[in-house]
Amino acid sequence: MVATERTTVRLVCAECGTEYPTDVPRYRCDCGGLLTVEQPIAALRGTVSRELFDARLASRARLDRSGVWRFRELLGDYSEAEIVTKPEGRGNLYDDPRLTAWAGVGELWLKHEGENPTGSFKDRGMTTGMTHARRLGARTVACASSGNTSASLASYAAGAGLAALTFVPEGKVSSAKVAQTIAYGAKVVQIRGDFDAAMRLVQEVAEVPEYGVYLLNSINPFRLEGQKTIVLDAIQALDWRTPDVIILPGGNLGNTAAFGKALEEALALGLIDQMPQIVTVQAAGAAPFARAYAAGFAPGSYQPVEAHTVATAIQIGAPVSYPRARRVIQNTEGIVTAVSDAAILAAKAQIDRVGIGCEPASAATLAGLRALVAAGTIPAGASVLAILTGHLLKDAEVVAAYHQPDPHGERPGANPPITIDPTLDAVRSLLDSLER
Ligand SMILES: *Cc1c(COP(=O)(O)O)cnc(C)c1O
Ligand SMILES: [Zn+2]
């Protein structure tokens, strides 16, 4: 007997396997488990190939120009008319010998997801999430956010003509992210509480059918489908050479989950021929995942924390995608680690100083990489793909604070602005003092 190959997308509980319809809003199984979108991978064998995706790089067609929808066969069965795209997913892949040497590895590639339309990787998940929201006929979309999801949701909702609400922790989001959100027309709802309180509230809101609010946090499995394309796009840019290590920051852990899913699917489809090691880096003040990893994921080793870090994008104490991310780390022999705020800021200064730039959370990758190489956990000859998740301008407050005058040399590379009289003499003595 030959089993017929499944050709449709399924929505399945990752814990108990219960299947739910894809055309009804739902975020969790009745058992409490998170849901996974299962693509018909077996049926896609023979349809998708490196050559298909490479050919699209030369195309000017709207969907081909998106670094997300270029991989559309792996994202579901949306028609072109349904798809809400900017397009997104066109960030650069950088390599800079100074950063490679600073990290201490053989090769280091930095995929800049901060070069997305709203300045963070969230646009990759938002294009698929918003497309699904439209398919469901949603009129209002919402998220809890430490800022970047909020900005992205606001922009894509505006594009799709939907009302948008973003629940953010009052006083804990950078002014640039709030500015983007209000400018794009979403209603910013500031919560007296932290991100985790906002996340709890928005999940409760989404559970009340009469409110008609569709949730677009990364608990939403359709968002993760778009975020899968970060690694596909980067590996394609490396001419399909799989790096030894892929390293990324971890907050709510949606990306860690999405990366594992992308790589498993790519392996099953023959797009890559080996599984890289996935390394997730948290901020030490927001590291429940790193702590559980250090305890071998023993029962009871995962405990939510009250999160405190300068990297507000990953200031999350109860990551929603924890069970998904744990499975990825276990299945790929991955690593989870944590770095101090001082280490994050020092790594950020390196990335900024070579002219690439990123927001603090993104720099956790380079800080974590350097520490793991120094500890011998990652070999010095490794080839590494690091994900820069957000743009430098997302958090100008942190930059200004870092680059204040630094008489005691506490902040490497601190570069405060100076003030002079408008005279040539003043400029000459300035030039004499420059290192050049
Ligand atoms: C959202 C975000 C993260 C965290 O990603 P998760 O998928 O929630 O782990 C990291 N960096 C930046 C800049 C972000 O916006
Ligand atoms: Zn279940």
Short mmCIF file of C-alpha atoms and ligand atoms in Angstrom, two decimals:
data_model
loop_
_atom_site.label_atom_id
_atom_site.label_comp_id
_atom_site.label_asym_id
_atom_site.label_seq_id
_atom_site.Cartn_x
_atom_site.Cartn_y
_atom_site.Cartn_z
CA MET A 1 0.00 0.00 0.00
CA VAL A 2 1.26 3.45 -0.87
CA ALA A 3 0.20 6.15 1.55
CA THR A 4 -1.02 9.26 -0.22
CA GLU A 5 1.18 12.24 0.43
CA ARG A 6 -0.33 15.05 2.43
CA THR A 7 -0.33 18.27 0.42
CA THR A 8 -1.94 20.71 2.83
CA VAL A 9 -0.77 22.72 5.82
CA ARG A 10 -1.80 21.39 9.25
CA LEU A 11 -1.99 23.07 12.64
CA VAL A 12 -0.91 20.58 15.29
CA CYS A 13 -0.25 20.59 19.04
CA ALA A 14 3.45 20.04 19.67
CA GLU A 15 2.68 18.22 22.95
CA CYS A 16 -0.23 15.85 22.20
CA GLY A 17 -0.60 15.93 18.41
CA THR A 18 -4.22 17.17 18.37
CA GLU A 19 -4.98 18.82 15.04
CA TYR A 20 -6.91 22.09 14.72
CA PRO A 21 -8.33 23.82 11.64
CA THR A 22 -6.03 26.47 10.19
CA ASP A 23 -8.86 28.88 9.43
CA VAL A 24 -9.98 29.51 13.03
CA PRO A 25 -7.89 31.71 15.37
CA ARG A 26 -6.14 29.54 17.97
CA TYR A 27 -2.81 29.82 19.81
CA ARG A 28 -2.78 26.88 22.21
CA CYS A 29 -4.12 23.35 22.36
CA ASP A 30 -6.78 22.44 24.90
CA CYS A 31 -3.94 20.61 26.72
CA GLY A 32 -2.04 23.92 27.03
CA GLY A 33 0.60 22.95 24.48
CA LEU A 34 1.86 25.34 21.80
CA LEU A 35 0.81 24.82 18.20
CA THR A 36 3.03 24.09 15.22
CA VAL A 37 2.34 24.70 11.55
CA GLU A 38 3.25 21.51 9.70
CA GLN A 39 4.15 22.05 6.07
CA PRO A 40 3.70 19.18 3.61
CA ILE A 41 7.45 18.67 3.37
CA ALA A 42 7.38 15.24 1.72
CA ALA A 43 5.16 16.56 -1.06
CA LEU A 44 7.52 19.50 -1.61
CA ARG A 45 10.45 17.23 -2.40
CA GLY A 46 11.12 17.63 -6.08
CA THR A 47 9.29 20.99 -6.15
CA VAL A 48 11.73 23.16 -4.26
CA SER A 49 15.45 23.30 -4.86
CA ARG A 50 18.43 25.58 -4.45
CA GLU A 51 18.12 26.37 -8.17
CA LEU A 52 14.48 27.50 -7.83
CA PHE A 53 15.34 29.90 -4.99
CA ASP A 54 18.51 31.10 -6.74
CA ALA A 55 16.59 31.88 -9.94
CA ARG A 56 14.23 34.13 -7.96
CA LEU A 57 17.16 36.32 -6.84
CA ALA A 58 17.29 37.69 -10.39
CA SER A 59 13.52 38.28 -10.60
CA ARG A 60 11.76 41.60 -10.16
CA ALA A 61 8.41 40.02 -9.31
CA ARG A 62 6.92 41.33 -6.08
CA LEU A 63 7.03 38.07 -4.13
CA ASP A 64 10.47 37.10 -5.40
CA ARG A 65 11.89 40.39 -4.12
CA SER A 66 10.90 39.44 -0.58
CA GLY A 67 13.52 37.43 1.31
CA VAL A 68 10.56 35.76 3.01
CA TRP A 69 8.24 34.96 0.11
CA ARG A 70 11.13 33.86 -2.09
CA PHE A 71 10.72 30.68 -0.02
CA ARG A 72 6.90 30.69 -0.32
CA GLU A 73 6.48 26.95 -0.92
CA LEU A 74 7.71 26.45 2.67
CA LEU A 75 5.29 29.00 4.16
CA GLY A 76 1.82 27.80 3.25
CA ASP A 77 -0.64 28.07 0.40
CA TYR A 78 -1.42 31.79 0.24
CA SER A 79 -2.34 33.37 -3.06
CA GLU A 80 -0.35 36.38 -4.20
CA ALA A 81 -3.37 38.65 -3.68
CA GLU A 82 -3.62 37.63 -0.01
CA ILE A 83 0.01 38.33 0.84
CA VAL A 84 0.91 41.46 2.85
CA THR A 85 4.52 42.26 1.99
CA LYS A 86 6.78 45.35 1.86
CA PRO A 87 8.94 43.42 0.69
CA GLU A 88 11.09 42.46 3.67
CA GLY A 89 14.07 40.20 4.27
CA ARG A 90 16.69 42.00 2.22
CA GLY A 91 19.34 42.71 4.87
CA ASN A 92 23.04 42.38 4.16
CA LEU A 93 25.38 39.57 5.13
CA TYR A 94 28.53 41.22 6.51
CA ASP A 95 31.95 39.91 7.27
CA ASP A 96 34.58 42.10 8.86
CA PRO A 97 38.01 40.70 9.71
CA ARG A 98 38.20 42.85 12.86
CA LEU A 99 35.05 41.27 14.28
CA THR A 100 36.10 37.77 13.21
CA ALA A 101 39.38 38.27 15.08
CA TRP A 102 37.64 39.79 18.11
CA ALA A 103 35.32 36.78 18.32
CA GLY A 104 38.27 34.44 17.82
CA VAL A 105 36.71 32.21 15.14
CA GLY A 106 37.72 31.10 11.65
CA GLU A 107 34.86 32.75 9.79
CA LEU A 108 32.15 35.08 11.05
CA TRP A 109 29.17 36.21 9.00
CA LEU A 110 26.69 38.74 10.38
CA LYS A 111 23.19 38.62 8.90
CA HIS A 112 21.67 42.04 9.46
CA GLU A 113 17.98 41.64 10.19
CA GLY A 114 17.96 45.21 11.49
CA GLU A 115 17.96 46.23 7.82
CA ASN A 116 14.34 45.13 7.47
CA PRO A 117 11.66 47.76 6.65
CA THR A 118 10.90 48.58 10.30
CA GLY A 119 14.41 47.87 11.54
CA SER A 120 14.13 44.39 13.05
CA PHE A 121 13.67 40.74 12.10
CA LYS A 122 10.09 40.93 13.38
CA ASP A 123 9.03 41.99 9.86
CA ARG A 124 9.75 38.46 8.63
CA GLY A 125 7.26 36.96 11.04
CA MET A 126 4.83 39.84 10.63
CA THR A 127 4.46 39.45 6.86
CA THR A 128 3.32 35.83 7.30
CA GLY A 129 1.33 36.55 10.47
CA MET A 130 -0.49 39.51 8.93
CA THR A 131 -1.17 37.53 5.77
CA HIS A 132 -2.77 34.83 7.90
CA ALA A 133 -4.74 37.46 9.84
CA ARG A 134 -6.19 38.69 6.55
CA ARG A 135 -7.10 35.17 5.50
CA LEU A 136 -8.99 34.74 8.80
CA GLY A 137 -10.84 38.00 8.18
CA ALA A 138 -9.37 39.64 11.32
CA ARG A 139 -10.30 43.31 11.81
CA THR A 140 -8.07 44.01 14.83
CA VAL A 141 -4.60 42.65 15.52
CA ALA A 142 -2.61 42.92 18.74
CA CYS A 143 0.63 42.00 20.43
CA ALA A 144 2.55 42.41 23.64
CA SER A 145 5.95 43.83 22.88
CA SER A 146 9.26 45.07 24.15
CA GLY A 147 9.10 47.43 21.16
CA ASN A 148 10.10 45.81 17.90
CA THR A 149 7.08 43.57 17.47
CA SER A 150 4.99 46.65 18.21
CA ALA A 151 6.65 48.73 15.47
CA SER A 152 6.43 45.88 12.98
CA LEU A 153 2.81 45.03 13.77
CA ALA A 154 1.85 48.70 13.46
CA SER A 155 3.47 49.02 10.05
CA TYR A 156 2.05 45.82 8.56
CA ALA A 157 -1.40 46.44 10.05
CA ALA A 158 -1.37 49.88 8.43
CA GLY A 159 -0.43 48.26 5.12
CA ALA A 160 -3.22 45.73 5.44
CA GLY A 161 -5.75 48.31 6.64
CA LEU A 162 -6.37 46.64 10.02
CA ALA A 163 -6.75 48.23 13.44
CA ALA A 164 -3.82 47.52 15.75
CA LEU A 165 -3.18 47.51 19.50
CA THR A 166 0.22 47.04 21.08
CA PHE A 167 0.61 46.32 24.81
CA VAL A 168 3.98 47.49 26.07
CA PRO A 169 5.56 47.72 29.53
CA GLU A 170 5.40 51.37 30.54
CA GLY A 171 8.83 53.04 30.64
CA LYS A 172 10.66 49.94 29.37
CA VAL A 173 10.55 50.49 25.62
CA SER A 174 12.98 52.71 23.74
CA SER A 175 11.52 55.99 22.50
CA ALA A 176 12.32 55.12 18.86
CA LYS A 177 10.15 51.99 18.99
CA VAL A 178 7.24 53.83 20.58
CA ALA A 179 7.67 56.59 18.00
CA GLN A 180 7.46 54.14 15.11
CA THR A 181 4.36 52.49 16.51
CA ILE A 182 2.37 55.67 17.07
CA ALA A 183 3.47 57.10 13.73
CA TYR A 184 2.17 54.01 11.90
CA GLY A 185 -1.16 54.53 13.62
CA ALA A 186 -1.36 51.67 16.10
CA LYS A 187 -2.69 52.37 19.57
CA VAL A 188 0.14 52.00 22.11
CA VAL A 189 -1.29 50.66 25.36
CA GLN A 190 1.23 51.08 28.17
CA ILE A 191 0.90 48.50 30.91
CA ARG A 192 1.75 49.21 34.53
CA GLY A 193 3.91 46.10 34.71
CA ASP A 194 6.65 44.31 32.80
CA PHE A 195 6.66 42.59 29.39
CA ASP A 196 5.57 39.32 30.92
CA ALA A 197 2.48 41.00 32.42
CA ALA A 198 1.65 42.51 29.01
CA MET A 199 2.09 39.09 27.40
CA ARG A 200 -0.28 37.46 29.91
CA LEU A 201 -2.89 40.17 29.37
CA VAL A 202 -2.84 40.03 25.58
CA GLN A 203 -3.25 36.24 25.64
CA GLU A 204 -6.33 36.66 27.84
CA VAL A 205 -7.69 39.29 25.45
CA ALA A 206 -7.21 36.97 22.47
CA GLU A 207 -9.11 34.16 24.25
CA VAL A 208 -12.35 36.19 24.31
CA PRO A 209 -13.99 35.61 20.91
CA GLU A 210 -16.35 38.63 21.21
CA TYR A 211 -13.35 40.99 21.35
CA GLY A 212 -12.36 39.86 17.86
CA VAL A 213 -8.67 40.51 18.48
CA TYR A 214 -6.14 38.36 16.60
CA LEU A 215 -2.85 37.86 18.43
CA LEU A 216 0.37 38.32 16.48
CA ASN A 217 3.04 37.56 19.06
CA SER A 218 5.46 34.76 18.29
CA ILE A 219 3.19 32.41 20.22
CA ASN A 220 1.29 32.57 16.92
CA PRO A 221 2.78 29.71 14.88
CA PHE A 222 2.17 31.45 11.55
CA ARG A 223 4.65 34.14 12.57
CA LEU A 224 7.36 31.58 13.14
CA GLU A 225 6.91 30.31 9.58
CA GLY A 226 8.14 33.69 8.30
CA GLN A 227 11.01 33.80 10.78
CA LYS A 228 12.26 30.47 9.42
CA THR A 229 13.45 32.35 6.36
CA ILE A 230 16.16 34.21 8.30
CA VAL A 231 18.40 31.14 8.21
CA LEU A 232 17.30 30.02 4.74
CA ASP A 233 18.09 33.45 3.32
CA ALA A 234 21.46 33.63 5.10
CA ILE A 235 22.52 30.13 4.03
CA GLN A 236 21.47 30.89 0.46
CA ALA A 237 23.62 34.04 0.62
CA LEU A 238 26.51 31.78 1.67
CA ASP A 239 25.92 29.85 -1.57
CA TRP A 240 24.22 27.09 0.46
CA ARG A 241 27.28 26.42 2.59
CA THR A 242 26.03 25.56 6.07
CA PRO A 243 28.07 27.21 8.84
CA ASP A 244 29.20 25.13 11.82
CA VAL A 245 27.36 27.40 14.24
CA ILE A 246 24.35 29.72 14.04
CA ILE A 247 24.20 32.10 17.00
CA LEU A 248 21.29 34.37 17.94
CA PRO A 249 19.90 36.29 20.91
CA GLY A 250 17.04 34.75 22.89
CA GLY A 251 14.14 36.62 24.48
CA ASN A 252 10.70 35.13 23.94
CA LEU A 253 12.54 32.32 22.05
CA GLY A 254 10.42 32.44 18.91
CA ASN A 255 13.48 32.71 16.70
CA THR A 256 15.26 29.81 18.35
CA ALA A 257 12.16 27.71 17.65
CA ALA A 258 11.83 28.99 14.09
CA PHE A 259 15.51 28.39 13.27
CA GLY A 260 15.32 24.77 14.41
CA LYS A 261 12.21 24.18 12.31
CA ALA A 262 13.75 25.84 9.25
CA LEU A 263 16.90 23.76 9.46
CA GLU A 264 15.03 20.49 9.94
CA GLU A 265 12.87 21.23 6.92
CA ALA A 266 15.85 22.35 4.83
CA LEU A 267 17.67 19.15 5.69
CA ALA A 268 14.63 17.02 4.80
CA LEU A 269 14.35 18.85 1.47
CA GLY A 270 18.04 18.51 0.63
CA LEU A 271 18.59 22.29 0.67
CA ILE A 272 21.36 21.78 3.24
CA ASP A 273 23.35 18.65 3.95
CA GLN A 274 24.25 19.03 7.59
CA MET A 275 22.72 20.45 10.76
CA PRO A 276 24.57 23.43 12.21
CA GLN A 277 24.77 23.87 15.95
CA ILE A 278 22.27 26.45 17.23
CA VAL A 279 23.53 28.71 20.01
CA THR A 280 21.10 30.99 21.84
CA VAL A 281 22.47 33.84 23.95
CA GLN A 282 20.43 35.50 26.69
CA ALA A 283 21.20 38.52 28.85
CA ALA A 284 22.34 37.39 32.30
CA GLY A 285 19.51 39.36 33.91
CA ALA A 286 16.88 37.61 31.76
CA ALA A 287 18.20 34.08 31.40
CA PRO A 288 15.66 31.43 32.42
CA PHE A 289 16.47 29.39 29.29
CA ALA A 290 20.24 29.48 29.91
CA ARG A 291 19.65 28.41 33.48
CA ALA A 292 17.49 25.44 32.49
CA TYR A 293 20.11 24.43 29.91
CA ALA A 294 22.87 24.60 32.51
CA ALA A 295 20.80 22.21 34.63
CA GLY A 296 20.49 19.77 31.72
CA PHE A 297 16.81 20.71 31.30
CA ALA A 298 16.08 18.60 34.37
CA PRO A 299 12.46 18.68 35.57
CA GLY A 300 11.85 21.92 37.45
CA SER A 301 14.98 23.56 35.99
CA TYR A 302 12.93 26.09 34.03
CA GLN A 303 11.74 28.90 36.30
CA PRO A 304 10.52 32.28 35.05
CA VAL A 305 12.48 35.24 36.43
CA GLU A 306 11.94 38.97 36.87
CA ALA A 307 13.95 40.28 33.93
CA HIS A 308 16.44 43.17 34.07
CA THR A 309 18.83 44.05 31.24
CA VAL A 310 19.99 47.01 29.18
CA ALA A 311 18.98 44.95 26.12
CA THR A 312 15.27 45.70 26.41
CA ALA A 313 14.36 43.62 23.33
CA ILE A 314 15.28 40.49 25.30
CA GLN A 315 14.13 41.67 28.72
CA ILE A 316 11.75 38.75 29.06
CA GLY A 317 11.49 36.54 32.12
CA ALA A 318 8.87 33.98 31.00
CA PRO A 319 9.56 33.17 27.34
CA VAL A 320 6.43 31.91 25.62
CA SER A 321 8.24 29.63 23.16
CA TYR A 322 10.35 27.93 25.85
CA PRO A 323 9.09 24.37 25.12
CA ARG A 324 9.63 24.81 21.37
CA ALA A 325 13.12 26.25 21.89
CA ARG A 326 14.11 23.54 24.37
CA ARG A 327 13.27 20.87 21.81
CA VAL A 328 15.41 22.65 19.20
CA ILE A 329 18.44 22.88 21.49
CA GLN A 330 18.07 19.25 22.51
CA ASN A 331 17.63 18.00 18.93
CA THR A 332 20.53 19.99 17.46
CA GLU A 333 22.97 19.53 20.36
CA GLY A 334 22.73 23.27 20.70
CA ILE A 335 24.02 25.55 23.42
CA VAL A 336 22.37 28.23 25.54
CA THR A 337 24.46 30.77 27.35
CA ALA A 338 24.11 34.15 29.05
CA VAL A 339 26.25 37.30 28.99
CA SER A 340 26.40 40.37 31.24
CA ASP A 341 25.11 43.77 30.20
CA ALA A 342 28.71 45.07 30.23
CA ALA A 343 29.73 42.31 27.79
CA ILE A 344 26.74 43.12 25.56
CA LEU A 345 27.66 46.81 25.44
CA ALA A 346 31.35 46.08 24.77
CA ALA A 347 30.41 43.77 21.87
CA LYS A 348 27.94 46.33 20.57
CA ALA A 349 30.68 48.99 20.56
CA GLN A 350 32.79 46.65 18.36
CA ILE A 351 29.95 46.03 15.89
CA ASP A 352 29.07 49.73 15.81
CA ARG A 353 32.68 50.88 15.46
CA VAL A 354 33.32 48.91 12.25
CA GLY A 355 30.36 50.70 10.70
CA ILE A 356 27.77 47.91 10.84
CA GLY A 357 25.88 48.78 14.01
CA CYS A 358 23.03 47.05 15.83
CA GLU A 359 20.81 47.39 18.87
CA PRO A 360 21.96 46.00 22.23
CA ALA A 361 20.08 42.67 22.09
CA SER A 362 21.72 41.83 18.76
CA ALA A 363 25.20 42.31 20.22
CA ALA A 364 24.56 39.53 22.74
CA THR A 365 25.46 37.18 19.86
CA LEU A 366 28.99 38.50 19.46
CA ALA A 367 29.49 38.75 23.24
CA GLY A 368 28.31 35.15 23.69
CA LEU A 369 30.42 33.91 20.80
CA ARG A 370 33.59 35.50 22.15
CA ALA A 371 32.97 34.01 25.59
CA LEU A 372 32.24 30.52 24.23
CA VAL A 373 35.38 30.55 22.08
CA ALA A 374 37.47 31.75 25.03
CA ALA A 375 36.03 28.89 27.11
CA GLY A 376 36.83 26.36 24.39
CA THR A 377 33.14 25.44 23.94
CA ILE A 378 33.15 26.66 20.33
CA PRO A 379 36.34 25.73 18.44
CA ALA A 380 38.55 28.62 17.28
CA GLY A 381 38.37 27.44 13.65
CA ALA A 382 34.55 27.38 13.52
CA SER A 383 32.56 29.08 10.77
CA VAL A 384 29.81 31.08 12.41
CA LEU A 385 26.66 32.83 11.27
CA ALA A 386 25.51 35.44 13.78
CA ILE A 387 22.13 37.15 13.54
CA LEU A 388 21.93 40.90 14.16
CA THR A 389 18.28 41.25 15.07
CA GLY A 390 17.75 45.01 15.26
CA HIS A 391 19.03 48.33 13.89
CA LEU A 392 21.40 50.64 15.77
CA LEU A 393 18.87 53.52 15.72
CA LYS A 394 16.32 51.41 17.59
CA ASP A 395 17.96 52.43 20.84
CA ALA A 396 19.75 55.77 20.61
CA GLU A 397 19.43 56.25 24.40
CA VAL A 398 21.79 53.34 25.05
CA VAL A 399 24.28 54.69 22.51
CA ALA A 400 24.27 58.17 24.02
CA ALA A 401 24.76 56.78 27.53
CA TYR A 402 27.64 54.55 26.43
CA HIS A 403 29.49 57.32 24.60
CA GLN A 404 29.53 59.86 27.43
CA PRO A 405 32.95 61.11 28.54
CA ASP A 406 34.75 58.14 30.10
CA PRO A 407 37.65 59.44 32.25
CA HIS A 408 38.21 56.06 33.95
CA GLY A 409 38.19 53.97 30.75
CA GLU A 410 35.20 51.91 31.80
CA ARG A 411 33.55 51.85 28.38
CA PRO A 412 35.93 50.70 25.62
CA GLY A 413 35.76 52.96 22.57
CA ALA A 414 33.59 55.63 24.23
CA ASN A 415 33.43 58.46 21.70
CA PRO A 416 31.65 61.51 23.13
CA PRO A 417 30.90 64.49 20.90
CA ILE A 418 32.98 67.59 21.61
CA THR A 419 32.22 71.31 21.36
CA ILE A 420 34.64 73.89 19.94
CA ASP A 421 34.72 77.58 19.02
CA PRO A 422 34.26 78.22 15.28
CA THR A 423 37.98 78.86 14.60
CA LEU A 424 40.66 77.14 12.52
CA ASP A 425 42.93 77.05 15.57
CA ALA A 426 40.41 74.96 17.42
CA VAL A 427 40.13 72.57 14.47
CA ARG A 428 43.93 72.29 14.16
CA SER A 429 44.38 71.31 17.79
CA LEU A 430 41.52 68.85 17.40
CA LEU A 431 43.19 67.25 14.35
CA ASP A 432 46.48 67.04 16.30
CA SER A 433 44.72 65.08 19.02
CA LEU A 434 43.06 62.54 16.66
CA GLU A 435 44.46 59.07 16.22
CA ARG A 436 44.83 58.77 12.46
C1 LIG B 1 12.38 40.24 19.48
C2 LIG B 1 13.84 40.48 19.52
C3 LIG B 1 14.75 39.54 20.01
C4 LIG B 1 14.31 38.27 20.65
O1 LIG B 1 13.81 37.31 19.77
P1 LIG B 1 12.91 36.11 20.32
O2 LIG B 1 12.44 35.43 19.10
O3 LIG B 1 11.81 36.73 21.11
O4 LIG B 1 13.81 35.27 21.18
C5 LIG B 1 16.09 39.81 19.93
N1 LIG B 1 16.55 40.97 19.41
C6 LIG B 1 15.71 41.90 18.93
C7 LIG B 1 16.28 43.17 18.40
C8 LIG B 1 14.34 41.69 18.96
O5 LIG B 1 13.53 42.63 18.50
ZN ZN B 2 -2.17 19.31 23.03
#
